Amino acid sequence: MAWFEEFEHRGPIRVEGGLRARSKRGSIGSTWWSRRFIDILERVCDKGRLTRGRAYARQGQVLSIDLAAGEVRAAVQGSRREPYDVVIRIEAFGESRWAGLEEAIAAQAVHRARLLAGEMPEEIEELFAAAGADLFPRDLDMDCSCPDWGFPCKHLSAVLYLLAEAFDDDPFLVLAWRGRTREQLLGSLAAGEGPGVPEVEDVPFAERLADFYAPGATAHPPERRPAAASPALLLRVFPPPGDLGRVLAPAYERMGEGPAAL
């Protein structure tokens, strides 16, 4: 086993322009949904390799991440010249299951409003469970082309931690991994609210990832908060009877312009 010990301890080949975690020390993940994902990993995975995976994520050893329904593929630079190929698979829900989930979400006006505003309500995990589905995966089918037999290896761990930070920035990636993009879900929820709901553009994961990670950055970026929803959204979520909505709409729009407009 001397060859493997030498391979294990000589360290990775440093790269320029890799995906680098924003967190510089301590735990990774700041929102409830990313911490939920990390908590699951840290309960079932080897703690030593998770620690080394955090170091890889912070050093920028992950070269690329591509997320699609049911699958994440990544390239990680280790101690060999060729990067390692990483694949992480989960169950992507089918159309019939998603139709039931969307119906359950749409029935909860507050959940629907928060999702339309770009937030992930914590209660949505219970909603998934009530429908017989797990929002966060209990089982991960993971593969890495490296020779390390640990589970997961540090290359897989690095990708998992970077996924958690990406989930911080965009909770809809959690749902996209399960098989529903932001555009599909919000389009379905908006369709149930009638006319006048603004369209939400779906940005490809690769573009969001490029904006999110700053290779070589050493300082934490300002905290990202969900954009404030339009005051008129309240009228669409809780429509008043009769023509009252038409009467109240101008006042709600003036509320969004600040005190000077009232």
PDB file of C-alpha atoms in Angstrom:
ATOM      1  CA  MET A   1       0.000   0.000   0.000  1.00  0.00           C
ATOM      2  CA  ALA A   2       3.039   2.292  -0.089  1.00  0.00           C
ATOM      3  CA  TRP A   3       2.033   3.643  -3.488  1.00  0.00           C
ATOM      4  CA  PHE A   4      -1.374   4.724  -2.219  1.00  0.00           C
ATOM      5  CA  GLU A   5       0.024   6.371   0.912  1.00  0.00           C
ATOM      6  CA  GLU A   6       2.386   8.405  -1.258  1.00  0.00           C
ATOM      7  CA  PHE A   7      -0.505   9.268  -3.598  1.00  0.00           C
ATOM      8  CA  GLU A   8      -2.701  10.248  -0.637  1.00  0.00           C
ATOM      9  CA  HIS A   9      -0.255  12.583   1.088  1.00  0.00           C
ATOM     10  CA  ARG A  10       1.576  14.382  -1.689  1.00  0.00           C
ATOM     11  CA  GLY A  11      -1.323  16.825  -2.130  1.00  0.00           C
ATOM     12  CA  PRO A  12      -3.401  17.937  -5.112  1.00  0.00           C
ATOM     13  CA  ILE A  13      -2.140  19.781  -8.161  1.00  0.00           C
ATOM     14  CA  ARG A  14      -3.120  23.395  -7.652  1.00  0.00           C
ATOM     15  CA  VAL A  15      -5.290  24.920 -10.368  1.00  0.00           C
ATOM     16  CA  GLU A  16      -6.206  28.429 -11.456  1.00  0.00           C
ATOM     17  CA  GLY A  17      -9.807  29.459 -11.935  1.00  0.00           C
ATOM     18  CA  GLY A  18     -11.418  26.600 -10.024  1.00  0.00           C
ATOM     19  CA  LEU A  19     -14.746  26.911  -8.212  1.00  0.00           C
ATOM     20  CA  ARG A  20     -13.883  28.173  -4.750  1.00  0.00           C
ATOM     21  CA  ALA A  21     -16.210  28.033  -1.727  1.00  0.00           C
ATOM     22  CA  ARG A  22     -17.119  31.372  -0.194  1.00  0.00           C
ATOM     23  CA  SER A  23     -16.828  29.979   3.332  1.00  0.00           C
ATOM     24  CA  LYS A  24     -13.222  30.213   4.534  1.00  0.00           C
ATOM     25  CA  ARG A  25     -13.537  28.387   7.858  1.00  0.00           C
ATOM     26  CA  GLY A  26     -16.029  26.478   9.976  1.00  0.00           C
ATOM     27  CA  SER A  27     -19.195  24.997   8.543  1.00  0.00           C
ATOM     28  CA  ILE A  28     -20.510  25.494   5.020  1.00  0.00           C
ATOM     29  CA  GLY A  29     -24.108  26.511   4.341  1.00  0.00           C
ATOM     30  CA  SER A  30     -26.054  29.392   5.874  1.00  0.00           C
ATOM     31  CA  THR A  31     -29.720  28.881   4.946  1.00  0.00           C
ATOM     32  CA  TRP A  32     -31.930  26.227   6.496  1.00  0.00           C
ATOM     33  CA  TRP A  33     -32.160  24.252   3.252  1.00  0.00           C
ATOM     34  CA  SER A  34     -28.412  24.072   2.619  1.00  0.00           C
ATOM     35  CA  ARG A  35     -27.746  23.202   6.274  1.00  0.00           C
ATOM     36  CA  ARG A  36     -30.351  20.438   6.034  1.00  0.00           C
ATOM     37  CA  PHE A  37     -28.453  18.983   3.071  1.00  0.00           C
ATOM     38  CA  ILE A  38     -25.111  19.249   4.893  1.00  0.00           C
ATOM     39  CA  ASP A  39     -26.524  17.732   8.101  1.00  0.00           C
ATOM     40  CA  ILE A  40     -27.609  14.640   6.158  1.00  0.00           C
ATOM     41  CA  LEU A  41     -24.138  14.296   4.620  1.00  0.00           C
ATOM     42  CA  GLU A  42     -22.312  14.721   7.912  1.00  0.00           C
ATOM     43  CA  ARG A  43     -24.439  12.036   9.574  1.00  0.00           C
ATOM     44  CA  VAL A  44     -23.765   9.343   6.980  1.00  0.00           C
ATOM     45  CA  CYS A  45     -20.360  10.171   5.482  1.00  0.00           C
ATOM     46  CA  ASP A  46     -16.805   9.696   6.718  1.00  0.00           C
ATOM     47  CA  LYS A  47     -15.929  12.806   8.763  1.00  0.00           C
ATOM     48  CA  GLY A  48     -12.235  12.786   7.867  1.00  0.00           C
ATOM     49  CA  ARG A  49     -12.892  12.796   4.144  1.00  0.00           C
ATOM     50  CA  LEU A  50     -15.590  15.443   4.548  1.00  0.00           C
ATOM     51  CA  THR A  51     -12.985  17.630   6.269  1.00  0.00           C
ATOM     52  CA  ARG A  52     -10.555  17.135   3.384  1.00  0.00           C
ATOM     53  CA  GLY A  53     -13.414  17.770   0.967  1.00  0.00           C
ATOM     54  CA  ARG A  54     -14.066  21.165   2.589  1.00  0.00           C
ATOM     55  CA  ALA A  55     -10.380  21.989   2.117  1.00  0.00           C
ATOM     56  CA  TYR A  56     -10.587  21.022  -1.572  1.00  0.00           C
ATOM     57  CA  ALA A  57     -13.714  23.178  -1.997  1.00  0.00           C
ATOM     58  CA  ARG A  58     -11.967  26.168  -0.406  1.00  0.00           C
ATOM     59  CA  GLN A  59      -8.787  25.683  -2.437  1.00  0.00           C
ATOM     60  CA  GLY A  60     -10.673  25.754  -5.735  1.00  0.00           C
ATOM     61  CA  GLN A  61      -9.895  22.151  -6.756  1.00  0.00           C
ATOM     62  CA  VAL A  62     -13.354  21.634  -8.321  1.00  0.00           C
ATOM     63  CA  LEU A  63     -13.118  22.591 -11.993  1.00  0.00           C
ATOM     64  CA  SER A  64     -16.746  22.321 -13.053  1.00  0.00           C
ATOM     65  CA  ILE A  65     -20.205  21.306 -11.840  1.00  0.00           C
ATOM     66  CA  ASP A  66     -23.170  20.501 -14.078  1.00  0.00           C
ATOM     67  CA  LEU A  67     -26.562  19.896 -12.447  1.00  0.00           C
ATOM     68  CA  ALA A  68     -29.449  18.219 -14.262  1.00  0.00           C
ATOM     69  CA  ALA A  69     -32.568  16.339 -13.180  1.00  0.00           C
ATOM     70  CA  GLY A  70     -31.412  13.456 -10.986  1.00  0.00           C
ATOM     71  CA  GLU A  71     -27.721  13.939 -11.631  1.00  0.00           C
ATOM     72  CA  VAL A  72     -24.715  16.130 -10.874  1.00  0.00           C
ATOM     73  CA  ARG A  73     -21.495  15.722 -12.856  1.00  0.00           C
ATOM     74  CA  ALA A  74     -18.265  17.426 -11.863  1.00  0.00           C
ATOM     75  CA  ALA A  75     -14.522  17.448 -12.535  1.00  0.00           C
ATOM     76  CA  VAL A  76     -12.114  17.684  -9.601  1.00  0.00           C
ATOM     77  CA  GLN A  77      -8.351  18.150  -9.797  1.00  0.00           C
ATOM     78  CA  GLY A  78      -6.495  15.801  -7.482  1.00  0.00           C
ATOM     79  CA  SER A  79      -2.863  14.758  -7.268  1.00  0.00           C
ATOM     80  CA  ARG A  80      -2.814  13.111 -10.699  1.00  0.00           C
ATOM     81  CA  ARG A  81      -2.540  15.051 -13.932  1.00  0.00           C
ATOM     82  CA  GLU A  82      -6.011  14.162 -15.224  1.00  0.00           C
ATOM     83  CA  PRO A  83      -8.963  15.517 -13.204  1.00  0.00           C
ATOM     84  CA  TYR A  84     -11.254  12.984 -11.574  1.00  0.00           C
ATOM     85  CA  ASP A  85     -14.801  12.506 -12.843  1.00  0.00           C
ATOM     86  CA  VAL A  86     -17.498  12.755 -10.169  1.00  0.00           C
ATOM     87  CA  VAL A  87     -21.134  11.690 -10.568  1.00  0.00           C
ATOM     88  CA  ILE A  88     -23.839  12.111  -7.885  1.00  0.00           C
ATOM     89  CA  ARG A  89     -27.284  10.707  -8.623  1.00  0.00           C
ATOM     90  CA  ILE A  90     -30.615  11.003  -6.822  1.00  0.00           C
ATOM     91  CA  GLU A  91     -34.179  10.117  -7.755  1.00  0.00           C
ATOM     92  CA  ALA A  92     -35.784  12.631 -10.106  1.00  0.00           C
ATOM     93  CA  PHE A  93     -39.557  12.658  -9.622  1.00  0.00           C
ATOM     94  CA  GLY A  94     -41.808  11.910 -12.569  1.00  0.00           C
ATOM     95  CA  GLU A  95     -44.545  14.104 -13.977  1.00  0.00           C
ATOM     96  CA  SER A  96     -47.386  12.502 -12.020  1.00  0.00           C
ATOM     97  CA  ARG A  97     -45.609  12.969  -8.675  1.00  0.00           C
ATOM     98  CA  TRP A  98     -44.679  16.553  -9.506  1.00  0.00           C
ATOM     99  CA  ALA A  99     -48.268  17.287 -10.506  1.00  0.00           C
ATOM    100  CA  GLY A 100     -49.391  16.196  -7.036  1.00  0.00           C
ATOM    101  CA  LEU A 101     -46.629  18.201  -5.334  1.00  0.00           C
ATOM    102  CA  GLU A 102     -47.453  21.342  -7.302  1.00  0.00           C
ATOM    103  CA  GLU A 103     -51.125  20.962  -6.429  1.00  0.00           C
ATOM    104  CA  ALA A 104     -50.232  20.674  -2.730  1.00  0.00           C
ATOM    105  CA  ILE A 105     -47.960  23.744  -2.902  1.00  0.00           C
ATOM    106  CA  ALA A 106     -50.563  25.788  -4.775  1.00  0.00           C
ATOM    107  CA  ALA A 107     -53.135  24.950  -2.083  1.00  0.00           C
ATOM    108  CA  GLN A 108     -50.931  26.748   0.484  1.00  0.00           C
ATOM    109  CA  ALA A 109     -51.145  30.428  -0.431  1.00  0.00           C
ATOM    110  CA  VAL A 110     -48.224  31.459   1.785  1.00  0.00           C
ATOM    111  CA  HIS A 111     -45.932  28.754   0.377  1.00  0.00           C
ATOM    112  CA  ARG A 112     -46.871  29.772  -3.133  1.00  0.00           C
ATOM    113  CA  ALA A 113     -46.234  33.451  -2.420  1.00  0.00           C
ATOM    114  CA  ARG A 114     -42.827  32.812  -0.857  1.00  0.00           C
ATOM    115  CA  LEU A 115     -41.726  30.642  -3.776  1.00  0.00           C
ATOM    116  CA  LEU A 116     -42.863  33.311  -6.215  1.00  0.00           C
ATOM    117  CA  ALA A 117     -40.735  35.760  -4.197  1.00  0.00           C
ATOM    118  CA  GLY A 118     -37.683  33.477  -4.516  1.00  0.00           C
ATOM    119  CA  GLU A 119     -37.758  31.955  -1.014  1.00  0.00           C
ATOM    120  CA  MET A 120     -37.932  28.331   0.169  1.00  0.00           C
ATOM    121  CA  PRO A 121     -40.486  28.016   3.003  1.00  0.00           C
ATOM    122  CA  GLU A 122     -39.258  25.612   5.668  1.00  0.00           C
ATOM    123  CA  GLU A 123     -42.658  23.919   5.818  1.00  0.00           C
ATOM    124  CA  ILE A 124     -42.234  22.683   2.242  1.00  0.00           C
ATOM    125  CA  GLU A 125     -40.184  19.750   3.540  1.00  0.00           C
ATOM    126  CA  GLU A 126     -43.198  18.552   5.546  1.00  0.00           C
ATOM    127  CA  LEU A 127     -45.414  19.089   2.501  1.00  0.00           C
ATOM    128  CA  PHE A 128     -43.164  16.793   0.453  1.00  0.00           C
ATOM    129  CA  ALA A 129     -43.151  14.201   3.247  1.00  0.00           C
ATOM    130  CA  ALA A 130     -46.962  14.247   3.430  1.00  0.00           C
ATOM    131  CA  ALA A 131     -47.012  13.466  -0.295  1.00  0.00           C
ATOM    132  CA  GLY A 132     -44.676  10.509   0.248  1.00  0.00           C
ATOM    133  CA  ALA A 133     -41.610  12.212  -1.226  1.00  0.00           C
ATOM    134  CA  ASP A 134     -38.301  13.405   0.233  1.00  0.00           C
ATOM    135  CA  LEU A 135     -37.247  16.935  -0.625  1.00  0.00           C
ATOM    136  CA  PHE A 136     -33.650  16.134   0.346  1.00  0.00           C
ATOM    137  CA  PRO A 137     -32.144  12.802  -0.691  1.00  0.00           C
ATOM    138  CA  ARG A 138     -31.611  10.156   1.955  1.00  0.00           C
ATOM    139  CA  ASP A 139     -29.514   8.073  -0.419  1.00  0.00           C
ATOM    140  CA  LEU A 140     -26.892   9.355  -2.833  1.00  0.00           C
ATOM    141  CA  ASP A 141     -25.554   7.158  -5.618  1.00  0.00           C
ATOM    142  CA  MET A 142     -22.012   8.551  -5.889  1.00  0.00           C
ATOM    143  CA  ASP A 143     -19.025   7.636  -8.039  1.00  0.00           C
ATOM    144  CA  CYS A 144     -15.538   9.079  -8.438  1.00  0.00           C
ATOM    145  CA  SER A 145     -12.820   7.890 -10.812  1.00  0.00           C
ATOM    146  CA  CYS A 146     -10.120   8.222  -8.118  1.00  0.00           C
ATOM    147  CA  PRO A 147      -8.618   5.105  -6.430  1.00  0.00           C
ATOM    148  CA  ASP A 148      -9.733   6.102  -2.906  1.00  0.00           C
ATOM    149  CA  TRP A 149     -12.202   3.530  -1.538  1.00  0.00           C
ATOM    150  CA  GLY A 150     -13.497   5.846   1.217  1.00  0.00           C
ATOM    151  CA  PHE A 151     -17.114   6.978   1.086  1.00  0.00           C
ATOM    152  CA  PRO A 152     -17.338   9.609   0.031  1.00  0.00           C
ATOM    153  CA  CYS A 153     -13.824  10.460  -1.090  1.00  0.00           C
ATOM    154  CA  LYS A 154     -12.564  14.023  -0.692  1.00  0.00           C
ATOM    155  CA  HIS A 155     -13.342  14.775  -4.354  1.00  0.00           C
ATOM    156  CA  LEU A 156     -17.003  13.842  -3.917  1.00  0.00           C
ATOM    157  CA  SER A 157     -17.098  15.711  -0.601  1.00  0.00           C
ATOM    158  CA  ALA A 158     -15.766  18.887  -2.220  1.00  0.00           C
ATOM    159  CA  VAL A 159     -18.524  18.790  -4.846  1.00  0.00           C
ATOM    160  CA  LEU A 160     -21.202  18.160  -2.203  1.00  0.00           C
ATOM    161  CA  TYR A 161     -20.070  21.174  -0.165  1.00  0.00           C
ATOM    162  CA  LEU A 162     -20.044  23.422  -3.220  1.00  0.00           C
ATOM    163  CA  LEU A 163     -23.543  22.206  -4.040  1.00  0.00           C
ATOM    164  CA  ALA A 164     -24.644  23.261  -0.555  1.00  0.00           C
ATOM    165  CA  GLU A 165     -23.315  26.776  -1.130  1.00  0.00           C
ATOM    166  CA  ALA A 166     -25.026  26.902  -4.522  1.00  0.00           C
ATOM    167  CA  PHE A 167     -28.279  25.880  -2.799  1.00  0.00           C
ATOM    168  CA  ASP A 168     -27.754  28.819  -0.419  1.00  0.00           C
ATOM    169  CA  ASP A 169     -27.787  31.167  -3.362  1.00  0.00           C
ATOM    170  CA  ASP A 170     -30.599  29.513  -5.306  1.00  0.00           C
ATOM    171  CA  PRO A 171     -33.002  27.165  -3.473  1.00  0.00           C
ATOM    172  CA  PHE A 172     -34.631  26.236  -6.776  1.00  0.00           C
ATOM    173  CA  LEU A 173     -31.560  24.120  -7.567  1.00  0.00           C
ATOM    174  CA  VAL A 174     -32.743  21.681  -4.891  1.00  0.00           C
ATOM    175  CA  LEU A 175     -35.996  21.269  -6.816  1.00  0.00           C
ATOM    176  CA  ALA A 176     -34.244  21.190 -10.209  1.00  0.00           C
ATOM    177  CA  TRP A 177     -32.162  18.252  -8.980  1.00  0.00           C
ATOM    178  CA  ARG A 178     -35.453  16.526  -8.179  1.00  0.00           C
ATOM    179  CA  GLY A 179     -36.663  17.172 -11.714  1.00  0.00           C
ATOM    180  CA  ARG A 180     -38.472  20.543 -11.645  1.00  0.00           C
ATOM    181  CA  THR A 181     -36.785  23.700 -12.902  1.00  0.00           C
ATOM    182  CA  ARG A 182     -37.581  27.141 -11.543  1.00  0.00           C
ATOM    183  CA  GLU A 183     -39.365  28.017 -14.773  1.00  0.00           C
ATOM    184  CA  GLN A 184     -41.536  24.896 -14.698  1.00  0.00           C
ATOM    185  CA  LEU A 185     -42.522  25.200 -11.043  1.00  0.00           C
ATOM    186  CA  LEU A 186     -43.226  28.934 -10.996  1.00  0.00           C
ATOM    187  CA  GLY A 187     -45.027  28.696 -14.320  1.00  0.00           C
ATOM    188  CA  SER A 188     -47.307  26.052 -12.844  1.00  0.00           C
ATOM    189  CA  LEU A 189     -47.925  28.052  -9.650  1.00  0.00           C
ATOM    190  CA  ALA A 190     -48.498  31.278 -11.564  1.00  0.00           C
ATOM    191  CA  ALA A 191     -50.977  29.553 -13.876  1.00  0.00           C
ATOM    192  CA  GLY A 192     -53.159  28.886 -10.860  1.00  0.00           C
ATOM    193  CA  GLU A 193     -53.262  32.554  -9.902  1.00  0.00           C
ATOM    194  CA  GLY A 194     -54.885  33.943 -13.008  1.00  0.00           C
ATOM    195  CA  PRO A 195     -53.634  36.705 -15.335  1.00  0.00           C
ATOM    196  CA  GLY A 196     -51.198  39.373 -14.337  1.00  0.00           C
ATOM    197  CA  VAL A 197     -48.569  37.254 -12.585  1.00  0.00           C
ATOM    198  CA  PRO A 198     -45.078  38.285 -13.758  1.00  0.00           C
ATOM    199  CA  GLU A 199     -43.043  35.732 -15.661  1.00  0.00           C
ATOM    200  CA  VAL A 200     -39.884  34.470 -13.951  1.00  0.00           C
ATOM    201  CA  GLU A 201     -36.957  33.812 -16.253  1.00  0.00           C
ATOM    202  CA  ASP A 202     -35.098  30.551 -15.653  1.00  0.00           C
ATOM    203  CA  VAL A 203     -31.319  31.068 -15.792  1.00  0.00           C
ATOM    204  CA  PRO A 204     -29.216  27.997 -16.717  1.00  0.00           C
ATOM    205  CA  PHE A 205     -27.357  26.477 -13.774  1.00  0.00           C
ATOM    206  CA  ALA A 206     -23.946  27.038 -15.393  1.00  0.00           C
ATOM    207  CA  GLU A 207     -24.594  30.777 -15.659  1.00  0.00           C
ATOM    208  CA  ARG A 208     -25.804  31.044 -12.049  1.00  0.00           C
ATOM    209  CA  LEU A 209     -22.744  29.094 -10.911  1.00  0.00           C
ATOM    210  CA  ALA A 210     -20.411  31.422 -12.814  1.00  0.00           C
ATOM    211  CA  ASP A 211     -21.982  34.440 -11.091  1.00  0.00           C
ATOM    212  CA  PHE A 212     -22.022  32.799  -7.683  1.00  0.00           C
ATOM    213  CA  TYR A 213     -18.422  31.655  -7.345  1.00  0.00           C
ATOM    214  CA  ALA A 214     -15.552  34.121  -7.527  1.00  0.00           C
ATOM    215  CA  PRO A 215     -12.332  32.161  -8.262  1.00  0.00           C
ATOM    216  CA  GLY A 216      -9.587  33.274  -5.916  1.00  0.00           C
ATOM    217  CA  ALA A 217     -11.843  35.480  -3.818  1.00  0.00           C
ATOM    218  CA  THR A 218     -10.744  35.960  -0.241  1.00  0.00           C
ATOM    219  CA  ALA A 219     -13.561  38.018   1.232  1.00  0.00           C
ATOM    220  CA  HIS A 220     -17.170  37.103   1.877  1.00  0.00           C
ATOM    221  CA  PRO A 221     -19.560  38.825  -0.538  1.00  0.00           C
ATOM    222  CA  PRO A 222     -22.477  40.810   0.873  1.00  0.00           C
ATOM    223  CA  GLU A 223     -25.270  38.635   2.179  1.00  0.00           C
ATOM    224  CA  ARG A 224     -27.752  37.862  -0.527  1.00  0.00           C
ATOM    225  CA  ARG A 225     -31.377  38.344   0.374  1.00  0.00           C
ATOM    226  CA  PRO A 226     -34.414  37.443  -1.716  1.00  0.00           C
ATOM    227  CA  ALA A 227     -35.740  40.317  -3.772  1.00  0.00           C
ATOM    228  CA  ALA A 228     -38.756  41.975  -2.225  1.00  0.00           C
ATOM    229  CA  ALA A 229     -42.003  40.853  -3.767  1.00  0.00           C
ATOM    230  CA  SER A 230     -44.351  43.379  -5.338  1.00  0.00           C
ATOM    231  CA  PRO A 231     -47.041  44.620  -2.901  1.00  0.00           C
ATOM    232  CA  ALA A 232     -49.573  43.699  -5.564  1.00  0.00           C
ATOM    233  CA  LEU A 233     -48.620  40.039  -5.065  1.00  0.00           C
ATOM    234  CA  LEU A 234     -50.757  40.067  -1.914  1.00  0.00           C
ATOM    235  CA  LEU A 235     -53.853  40.770  -3.989  1.00  0.00           C
ATOM    236  CA  ARG A 236     -53.068  37.839  -6.268  1.00  0.00           C
ATOM    237  CA  VAL A 237     -52.463  35.443  -3.396  1.00  0.00           C
ATOM    238  CA  PHE A 238     -55.451  36.626  -1.306  1.00  0.00           C
ATOM    239  CA  PRO A 239     -57.913  38.020  -3.881  1.00  0.00           C
ATOM    240  CA  PRO A 240     -60.674  40.180  -2.286  1.00  0.00           C
ATOM    241  CA  PRO A 241     -64.300  39.643  -3.264  1.00  0.00           C
ATOM    242  CA  GLY A 242     -66.000  41.312  -6.197  1.00  0.00           C
ATOM    243  CA  ASP A 243     -64.404  44.385  -7.770  1.00  0.00           C
ATOM    244  CA  LEU A 244     -62.563  45.325  -4.585  1.00  0.00           C
ATOM    245  CA  GLY A 245     -59.259  44.094  -6.039  1.00  0.00           C
ATOM    246  CA  ARG A 246     -59.528  46.578  -8.925  1.00  0.00           C
ATOM    247  CA  VAL A 247     -60.152  49.396  -6.455  1.00  0.00           C
ATOM    248  CA  LEU A 248     -57.285  48.431  -4.132  1.00  0.00           C
ATOM    249  CA  ALA A 249     -54.658  47.706  -6.814  1.00  0.00           C
ATOM    250  CA  PRO A 250     -53.540  51.374  -7.306  1.00  0.00           C
ATOM    251  CA  ALA A 251     -53.104  51.818  -3.558  1.00  0.00           C
ATOM    252  CA  TYR A 252     -50.988  48.685  -3.284  1.00  0.00           C
ATOM    253  CA  GLU A 253     -48.778  49.839  -6.148  1.00  0.00           C
ATOM    254  CA  ARG A 254     -48.266  53.209  -4.415  1.00  0.00           C
ATOM    255  CA  MET A 255     -47.266  51.348  -1.251  1.00  0.00           C
ATOM    256  CA  GLY A 256     -44.415  49.763  -3.182  1.00  0.00           C
ATOM    257  CA  GLU A 257     -43.150  53.217  -4.194  1.00  0.00           C
ATOM    258  CA  GLY A 258     -42.597  54.270  -0.582  1.00  0.00           C
ATOM    259  CA  PRO A 259     -44.219  56.733   1.879  1.00  0.00           C
ATOM    260  CA  ALA A 260     -43.833  59.722  -0.450  1.00  0.00           C
ATOM    261  CA  ALA A 261     -46.220  58.147  -2.957  1.00  0.00           C
ATOM    262  CA  LEU A 262     -49.040  57.745  -0.422  1.00  0.00           C
TER     263      LEU A 262
END
